């Protein structure tokens, strides 16, 4: 495992970490505590020391599983969770100091941890980023010893740029991958200037960038890749990085031509992200141990060549960029 600094937190964390949205099983399958604990324990065994969860993942079951495993281990493992998505309807008016304080305190109880290493606002509405009182709350929680650091998870570059203006924001979690390249422009430069840790989420474009899907692929009715393709339930950019499935498959075919001998594109896609030095860590999800080991197999691959990177970027420029670049 290789490690990188998480911005002004000064934490040294694994550059490949673990996202736990579907750690208890694939989307729509229900939550299996044993499966979740096996995946999390294996991640730690492999040197991963940063785990990202949220209070809404499987109604707190994911967060609880992370807490149980971390408390049972002797290694220092940093836990990042998120709050805010319980607000219904999910609008700016629902974001109050009282509500957010309760969510943080509930996460402490649910994980069984004395302090959260990182609490992140969970993709709040854009207007919420313009309310200083919300960000002041987390300074109070820090003084009370309930959190160590504050971060935000965002949908849009604009939101990440605004969040950086608050001194106590240490990290920004953002979608970035071969099919979502806009953050590498202004956002990465500003993050570096402000010493912001960048946590990359949805690195495989909801599985598209594994190269395992085709025209006949189907998804469970409870899987967001089935019900949220046009943003029916939440931001469309969360699902296949906002690319329509057919276009995504065509672009993946182009990537396969660049790597004709590679059966699993996931490690290649992660390598592409890691060649950006501003990135602190990537948090790919895993619904089974095989997914986790697939992600970590990038360390068995030769480095990407400049020619390969150039060709990968050309696929984005030609097939993806005109459709999504300015949306997020």
CSV table of C-alpha atoms in Angstrom, one decimal:
chain,number,residue,atom,x,y,z
A,1,UNK,CA,0.0,0.0,0.0
A,2,UNK,CA,1.1,3.5,-0.7
A,3,UNK,CA,0.1,6.5,1.4
A,4,UNK,CA,-0.7,10.2,0.7
A,5,UNK,CA,-1.3,13.2,2.9
A,6,UNK,CA,-4.9,14.2,3.4
A,7,UNK,CA,-4.5,18.0,3.1
A,8,UNK,CA,-4.5,20.1,6.2
A,9,UNK,CA,-5.7,17.2,8.3
A,10,UNK,CA,-2.0,16.0,8.1
A,11,UNK,CA,-3.3,12.4,8.2
A,12,UNK,CA,-1.3,9.9,6.2
A,13,UNK,CA,-3.8,7.7,4.5
A,14,UNK,CA,-3.9,4.9,2.0
A,15,UNK,CA,-4.2,6.2,-1.5
A,16,UNK,CA,-6.7,3.4,-2.2
A,17,UNK,CA,-9.2,3.4,0.6
A,18,UNK,CA,-12.7,1.8,1.0
A,19,UNK,CA,-16.1,3.3,0.3
A,20,UNK,CA,-18.9,1.5,2.1
A,21,UNK,CA,-22.1,2.5,0.3
A,22,UNK,CA,-22.7,-1.2,-0.7
A,23,UNK,CA,-20.3,-3.0,1.6
A,24,UNK,CA,-23.0,-5.3,3.1
A,25,UNK,CA,-23.9,-6.6,-0.4
A,26,UNK,CA,-24.7,-5.3,-3.8
A,27,UNK,CA,-27.3,-2.6,-4.2
A,28,UNK,CA,-30.8,-3.9,-3.5
A,29,UNK,CA,-29.7,-7.1,-1.8
A,30,UNK,CA,-30.2,-6.1,1.8
A,31,UNK,CA,-27.4,-5.8,4.3
A,32,UNK,CA,-25.3,-8.7,5.4
A,33,UNK,CA,-23.3,-7.9,8.6
A,34,UNK,CA,-20.9,-10.8,8.1
A,35,UNK,CA,-20.1,-9.9,4.6
A,36,UNK,CA,-19.6,-6.2,5.5
A,37,UNK,CA,-17.2,-7.1,8.4
A,38,UNK,CA,-15.3,-9.5,6.2
A,39,UNK,CA,-14.7,-6.9,3.5
A,40,UNK,CA,-13.7,-4.2,6.0
A,41,UNK,CA,-11.4,-6.6,7.8
A,42,UNK,CA,-9.8,-7.6,4.6
A,43,UNK,CA,-9.3,-4.0,3.6
A,44,UNK,CA,-7.4,-3.3,6.8
A,45,UNK,CA,-5.4,-6.5,6.4
A,46,UNK,CA,-4.3,-5.2,3.0
A,47,UNK,CA,-3.1,-1.9,4.5
A,48,UNK,CA,-6.1,0.3,4.0
A,49,UNK,CA,-6.4,2.8,6.9
A,50,UNK,CA,-9.2,5.1,5.7
A,51,UNK,CA,-12.8,4.0,5.5
A,52,UNK,CA,-15.6,6.2,4.3
A,53,UNK,CA,-19.2,5.7,5.3
A,54,UNK,CA,-22.4,7.7,6.0
A,55,UNK,CA,-25.3,7.6,8.4
A,56,UNK,CA,-27.8,6.9,5.5
A,57,UNK,CA,-26.0,3.9,4.1
A,58,UNK,CA,-28.4,1.1,4.8
A,59,UNK,CA,-30.0,3.2,7.5
A,60,UNK,CA,-26.9,3.2,9.6
A,61,UNK,CA,-26.0,-0.5,9.3
A,62,UNK,CA,-22.9,0.4,7.2
A,63,UNK,CA,-21.8,3.0,9.7
A,64,UNK,CA,-22.3,0.5,12.6
A,65,UNK,CA,-20.3,-2.2,10.8
A,66,UNK,CA,-17.4,0.1,10.2
A,67,UNK,CA,-17.4,1.1,13.9
A,68,UNK,CA,-17.5,-2.5,15.1
A,69,UNK,CA,-14.6,-3.6,12.9
A,70,UNK,CA,-12.4,-0.5,13.6
A,71,UNK,CA,-12.9,-0.8,17.4
A,72,UNK,CA,-11.9,-4.5,17.2
A,73,UNK,CA,-8.6,-3.8,15.4
A,74,UNK,CA,-5.3,-2.7,16.9
A,75,UNK,CA,-4.2,-0.7,13.8
A,76,UNK,CA,-5.0,3.0,13.5
A,77,UNK,CA,-7.8,3.2,11.0
A,78,UNK,CA,-9.4,6.6,10.2
A,79,UNK,CA,-13.2,6.7,9.9
A,80,UNK,CA,-14.9,9.3,7.8
A,81,UNK,CA,-18.7,9.5,7.9
A,82,UNK,CA,-21.3,12.0,6.5
A,83,UNK,CA,-24.4,13.7,7.6
A,84,UNK,CA,-27.3,15.7,6.1
A,85,UNK,CA,-28.9,13.3,3.7
A,86,UNK,CA,-31.5,12.2,6.3
A,87,UNK,CA,-33.1,15.6,5.8
A,88,UNK,CA,-36.4,15.1,4.1
A,89,UNK,CA,-37.1,16.8,1.8
A,90,UNK,CA,-33.4,17.3,1.1
A,91,UNK,CA,-33.5,21.1,0.8
A,92,UNK,CA,-31.4,23.9,2.2
A,93,UNK,CA,-34.1,24.9,4.8
A,94,UNK,CA,-33.7,21.5,6.4
A,95,UNK,CA,-30.1,22.2,7.2
A,96,UNK,CA,-30.2,23.6,10.8
A,97,UNK,CA,-27.5,23.6,13.4
A,98,UNK,CA,-29.7,21.6,15.8
A,99,UNK,CA,-30.4,18.9,13.2
A,100,UNK,CA,-26.8,18.5,12.1
A,101,UNK,CA,-25.5,18.4,15.7
A,102,UNK,CA,-27.9,15.5,16.4
A,103,UNK,CA,-26.8,13.6,13.3
A,104,UNK,CA,-23.1,13.9,14.4
A,105,UNK,CA,-24.0,12.7,17.9
A,106,UNK,CA,-26.0,9.9,16.5
A,107,UNK,CA,-23.1,8.8,14.4
A,108,UNK,CA,-20.8,8.7,17.4
A,109,UNK,CA,-23.3,6.4,19.2
A,110,UNK,CA,-23.8,4.3,16.1
A,111,UNK,CA,-20.1,3.7,15.5
A,112,UNK,CA,-19.2,3.5,19.1
A,113,UNK,CA,-16.3,5.8,18.5
A,114,UNK,CA,-15.3,8.6,21.0
A,115,UNK,CA,-14.4,11.0,18.1
A,116,UNK,CA,-15.0,11.0,14.4
A,117,UNK,CA,-11.8,11.5,12.4
A,118,UNK,CA,-13.7,13.2,9.6
A,119,UNK,CA,-17.3,14.3,9.4
A,120,UNK,CA,-18.5,15.5,6.0
A,121,UNK,CA,-21.6,17.3,4.9
A,122,UNK,CA,-23.3,14.9,2.5
A,123,UNK,CA,-23.9,16.6,-0.8
A,124,UNK,CA,-26.0,19.5,0.6
A,125,UNK,CA,-27.9,21.8,-1.7
A,126,UNK,CA,-25.7,24.5,-3.2
A,127,UNK,CA,-27.4,27.3,-1.1
A,128,UNK,CA,-26.2,25.6,2.1
A,129,UNK,CA,-22.6,26.3,1.2
A,130,UNK,CA,-23.3,30.0,1.5
A,131,UNK,CA,-24.4,29.8,5.2
A,132,UNK,CA,-21.5,30.4,7.6
A,133,UNK,CA,-23.5,29.3,10.6
A,134,UNK,CA,-23.6,25.7,9.4
A,135,UNK,CA,-19.8,25.6,9.1
A,136,UNK,CA,-19.3,27.3,12.5
A,137,UNK,CA,-21.2,24.4,14.1
A,138,UNK,CA,-18.4,22.0,13.2
A,139,UNK,CA,-15.8,24.2,14.9
A,140,UNK,CA,-17.9,23.9,18.1
A,141,UNK,CA,-18.0,20.1,17.7
A,142,UNK,CA,-14.3,20.1,17.2
A,143,UNK,CA,-13.8,22.1,20.4
A,144,UNK,CA,-16.0,19.6,22.2
A,145,UNK,CA,-13.8,16.7,21.0
A,146,UNK,CA,-16.6,15.0,19.0
A,147,UNK,CA,-14.9,15.5,15.6
A,148,UNK,CA,-11.3,15.9,14.5
A,149,UNK,CA,-11.9,17.4,11.0
A,150,UNK,CA,-14.6,18.7,8.7
A,151,UNK,CA,-15.1,18.0,5.1
A,152,UNK,CA,-17.7,18.2,2.4
A,153,UNK,CA,-19.0,15.8,-0.2
A,154,UNK,CA,-20.1,17.7,-3.3
A,155,UNK,CA,-21.9,17.2,-6.6
A,156,UNK,CA,-20.5,20.3,-8.3
A,157,UNK,CA,-17.1,21.9,-8.7
A,158,UNK,CA,-18.7,25.2,-7.7
A,159,UNK,CA,-19.7,23.8,-4.3
A,160,UNK,CA,-16.2,22.5,-3.7
A,161,UNK,CA,-14.7,25.9,-4.5
A,162,UNK,CA,-17.1,27.6,-2.2
A,163,UNK,CA,-16.4,25.2,0.7
A,164,UNK,CA,-12.7,25.9,0.5
A,165,UNK,CA,-13.4,29.4,1.6
A,166,UNK,CA,-14.2,28.2,5.1
A,167,UNK,CA,-11.0,27.8,7.1
A,168,UNK,CA,-12.2,24.7,9.0
A,169,UNK,CA,-13.0,22.7,5.8
A,170,UNK,CA,-10.1,20.3,5.4
A,171,UNK,CA,-11.3,17.9,2.7
A,172,UNK,CA,-13.6,17.8,-0.4
A,173,UNK,CA,-15.0,14.6,-1.7
A,174,UNK,CA,-15.8,14.8,-5.4
A,175,UNK,CA,-16.6,12.6,-8.3
A,176,UNK,CA,-13.5,12.3,-10.6
A,177,UNK,CA,-12.7,9.6,-13.1
A,178,UNK,CA,-11.9,9.1,-16.8
A,179,UNK,CA,-15.5,10.0,-17.6
A,180,UNK,CA,-15.6,13.1,-15.2
A,181,UNK,CA,-12.5,15.1,-15.8
A,182,UNK,CA,-13.5,18.7,-15.1
A,183,UNK,CA,-12.3,18.7,-11.4
A,184,UNK,CA,-8.7,18.4,-12.8
A,185,UNK,CA,-8.9,22.0,-14.0
A,186,UNK,CA,-9.6,24.9,-11.6
A,187,UNK,CA,-10.8,22.8,-8.7
A,188,UNK,CA,-7.5,20.8,-8.3
A,189,UNK,CA,-5.4,24.0,-8.6
A,190,UNK,CA,-7.4,25.7,-5.9
A,191,UNK,CA,-7.4,22.6,-3.6
A,192,UNK,CA,-3.7,22.5,-3.8
A,193,UNK,CA,-3.4,26.2,-3.0
A,194,UNK,CA,-5.7,25.8,0.0
A,195,UNK,CA,-4.1,22.5,1.2
A,196,UNK,CA,-7.4,20.7,0.8
A,197,UNK,CA,-7.4,16.9,0.8
A,198,UNK,CA,-9.2,15.5,-2.2
A,199,UNK,CA,-11.2,12.3,-1.7
A,200,UNK,CA,-12.3,10.8,-5.0
A,201,UNK,CA,-15.6,9.1,-5.1
A,202,UNK,CA,-17.4,7.1,-7.9
A,203,UNK,CA,-14.0,6.4,-9.4
A,204,UNK,CA,-15.3,3.6,-11.7
A,205,UNK,CA,-18.4,5.5,-12.9
A,206,UNK,CA,-20.8,3.1,-11.0
A,207,UNK,CA,-19.0,0.1,-12.5
A,208,UNK,CA,-18.9,1.2,-16.1
A,209,UNK,CA,-15.1,1.6,-16.0
A,210,UNK,CA,-14.6,-2.0,-15.0
A,211,UNK,CA,-15.5,-2.9,-18.6
A,212,UNK,CA,-17.7,-5.7,-17.3
A,213,UNK,CA,-21.1,-4.4,-18.5
A,214,UNK,CA,-22.7,-4.8,-21.9
A,215,UNK,CA,-26.0,-4.2,-23.7
A,216,UNK,CA,-27.5,-7.2,-21.8
A,217,UNK,CA,-26.5,-6.0,-18.3
A,218,UNK,CA,-29.4,-5.6,-15.9
A,219,UNK,CA,-29.6,-4.1,-12.4
A,220,UNK,CA,-31.9,-4.8,-9.5
A,221,UNK,CA,-35.0,-2.6,-9.1
A,222,UNK,CA,-33.5,-1.2,-5.9
A,223,UNK,CA,-30.1,-0.4,-7.6
A,224,UNK,CA,-29.7,3.2,-8.5
A,225,UNK,CA,-28.2,2.2,-11.8
A,226,UNK,CA,-31.7,1.0,-12.6
A,227,UNK,CA,-33.9,3.7,-11.1
A,228,UNK,CA,-31.8,6.9,-11.2
A,229,UNK,CA,-30.4,7.0,-14.7
A,230,UNK,CA,-32.1,10.3,-15.3
A,231,UNK,CA,-31.9,11.7,-11.8
A,232,UNK,CA,-35.3,10.4,-10.7
A,233,UNK,CA,-34.2,10.0,-7.0
A,234,UNK,CA,-31.0,12.1,-6.6
A,235,UNK,CA,-28.4,13.9,-8.7
A,236,UNK,CA,-28.0,12.2,-12.1
A,237,UNK,CA,-24.2,12.6,-11.8
A,238,UNK,CA,-24.1,10.0,-9.1
A,239,UNK,CA,-25.2,7.3,-11.6
A,240,UNK,CA,-22.7,6.3,-14.3
A,241,UNK,CA,-21.1,9.8,-13.7
A,242,UNK,CA,-24.1,11.3,-15.5
A,243,UNK,CA,-23.3,9.5,-18.8
A,244,UNK,CA,-26.2,7.7,-20.4
A,245,UNK,CA,-25.5,3.9,-20.3
A,246,UNK,CA,-25.3,3.4,-24.1
A,247,UNK,CA,-22.8,6.2,-24.6
A,248,UNK,CA,-20.8,4.9,-21.6
A,249,UNK,CA,-20.6,1.4,-23.2
A,250,UNK,CA,-19.3,2.9,-26.5
A,251,UNK,CA,-16.6,4.9,-24.6
A,252,UNK,CA,-15.6,1.8,-22.7
A,253,UNK,CA,-15.2,-0.1,-26.0
A,254,UNK,CA,-12.7,2.6,-27.0
A,255,UNK,CA,-10.8,2.1,-23.8
A,256,UNK,CA,-10.7,-1.7,-24.4
A,257,UNK,CA,-9.0,-1.0,-27.7
A,258,UNK,CA,-6.3,0.9,-25.9
A,259,UNK,CA,-5.8,-2.1,-23.5
A,260,UNK,CA,-6.6,-5.1,-25.6
A,261,UNK,CA,-5.0,-7.6,-23.3
A,262,UNK,CA,-6.6,-6.2,-20.1
A,263,UNK,CA,-9.8,-8.1,-19.0
A,264,UNK,CA,-10.5,-5.9,-16.0
A,265,UNK,CA,-10.3,-2.1,-16.6
A,266,UNK,CA,-10.9,-1.1,-13.0
A,267,UNK,CA,-7.2,-1.1,-11.9
A,268,UNK,CA,-6.4,1.0,-15.1
A,269,UNK,CA,-9.1,3.5,-14.3
A,270,UNK,CA,-7.7,3.8,-10.7
A,271,UNK,CA,-4.2,4.3,-12.0
A,272,UNK,CA,-5.4,7.1,-14.2
A,273,UNK,CA,-6.8,8.9,-11.2
A,274,UNK,CA,-3.7,8.4,-9.1
A,275,UNK,CA,-1.4,10.0,-11.7
A,276,UNK,CA,-2.9,13.3,-10.5
A,277,UNK,CA,-0.8,14.2,-7.5
A,278,UNK,CA,-3.5,16.5,-6.0
A,279,UNK,CA,-5.6,13.4,-5.2
A,280,UNK,CA,-5.2,12.2,-1.6
A,281,UNK,CA,-7.2,9.0,-1.8
A,282,UNK,CA,-9.8,7.1,-3.9
A,283,UNK,CA,-12.7,5.4,-2.2
A,284,UNK,CA,-14.0,2.7,-4.5
A,285,UNK,CA,-16.8,0.6,-3.1
A,286,UNK,CA,-16.9,-3.2,-2.8
A,287,UNK,CA,-19.9,-5.5,-2.3
A,288,UNK,CA,-17.6,-8.5,-2.1
A,289,UNK,CA,-13.9,-9.1,-1.3
A,290,UNK,CA,-13.2,-9.9,-4.9
A,291,UNK,CA,-14.0,-6.2,-5.8
A,292,UNK,CA,-11.6,-5.0,-3.2
A,293,UNK,CA,-8.8,-7.2,-4.4
A,294,UNK,CA,-9.5,-6.2,-8.0
A,295,UNK,CA,-9.0,-2.5,-7.0
A,296,UNK,CA,-5.8,-3.3,-5.2
A,297,UNK,CA,-4.4,-5.2,-8.1
A,298,UNK,CA,-3.4,-1.9,-9.7
A,299,UNK,CA,-0.1,-2.4,-7.7
A,300,UNK,CA,0.6,-5.4,-9.9
A,301,UNK,CA,0.3,-3.4,-13.1
A,302,UNK,CA,3.0,-1.5,-14.9
A,303,UNK,CA,2.6,2.3,-14.7
A,304,UNK,CA,0.5,3.9,-17.4
A,305,UNK,CA,2.5,5.3,-20.2
A,306,UNK,CA,2.1,8.9,-21.4
A,307,UNK,CA,0.7,7.5,-24.6
A,308,UNK,CA,-1.9,5.4,-22.9
A,309,UNK,CA,-3.0,8.4,-20.7
A,310,UNK,CA,-3.2,10.6,-23.8
A,311,UNK,CA,-5.4,8.0,-25.6
A,312,UNK,CA,-7.7,7.6,-22.5
A,313,UNK,CA,-8.1,11.4,-22.3
A,314,UNK,CA,-8.9,11.5,-26.1
A,315,UNK,CA,-11.9,9.1,-25.4
A,316,UNK,CA,-13.2,11.6,-22.9
A,317,UNK,CA,-12.7,14.6,-25.1
A,318,UNK,CA,-14.4,13.0,-28.1
A,319,UNK,CA,-17.2,11.0,-26.6
A,320,UNK,CA,-18.0,12.3,-23.1
A,321,UNK,CA,-16.9,15.9,-22.7
A,322,UNK,CA,-19.5,17.6,-24.9
A,323,UNK,CA,-22.2,15.8,-23.0
A,324,UNK,CA,-21.2,16.4,-19.3
A,325,UNK,CA,-18.2,18.6,-18.8
A,326,UNK,CA,-20.0,21.8,-17.7
A,327,UNK,CA,-22.8,20.1,-15.8
A,328,UNK,CA,-20.9,19.3,-12.7
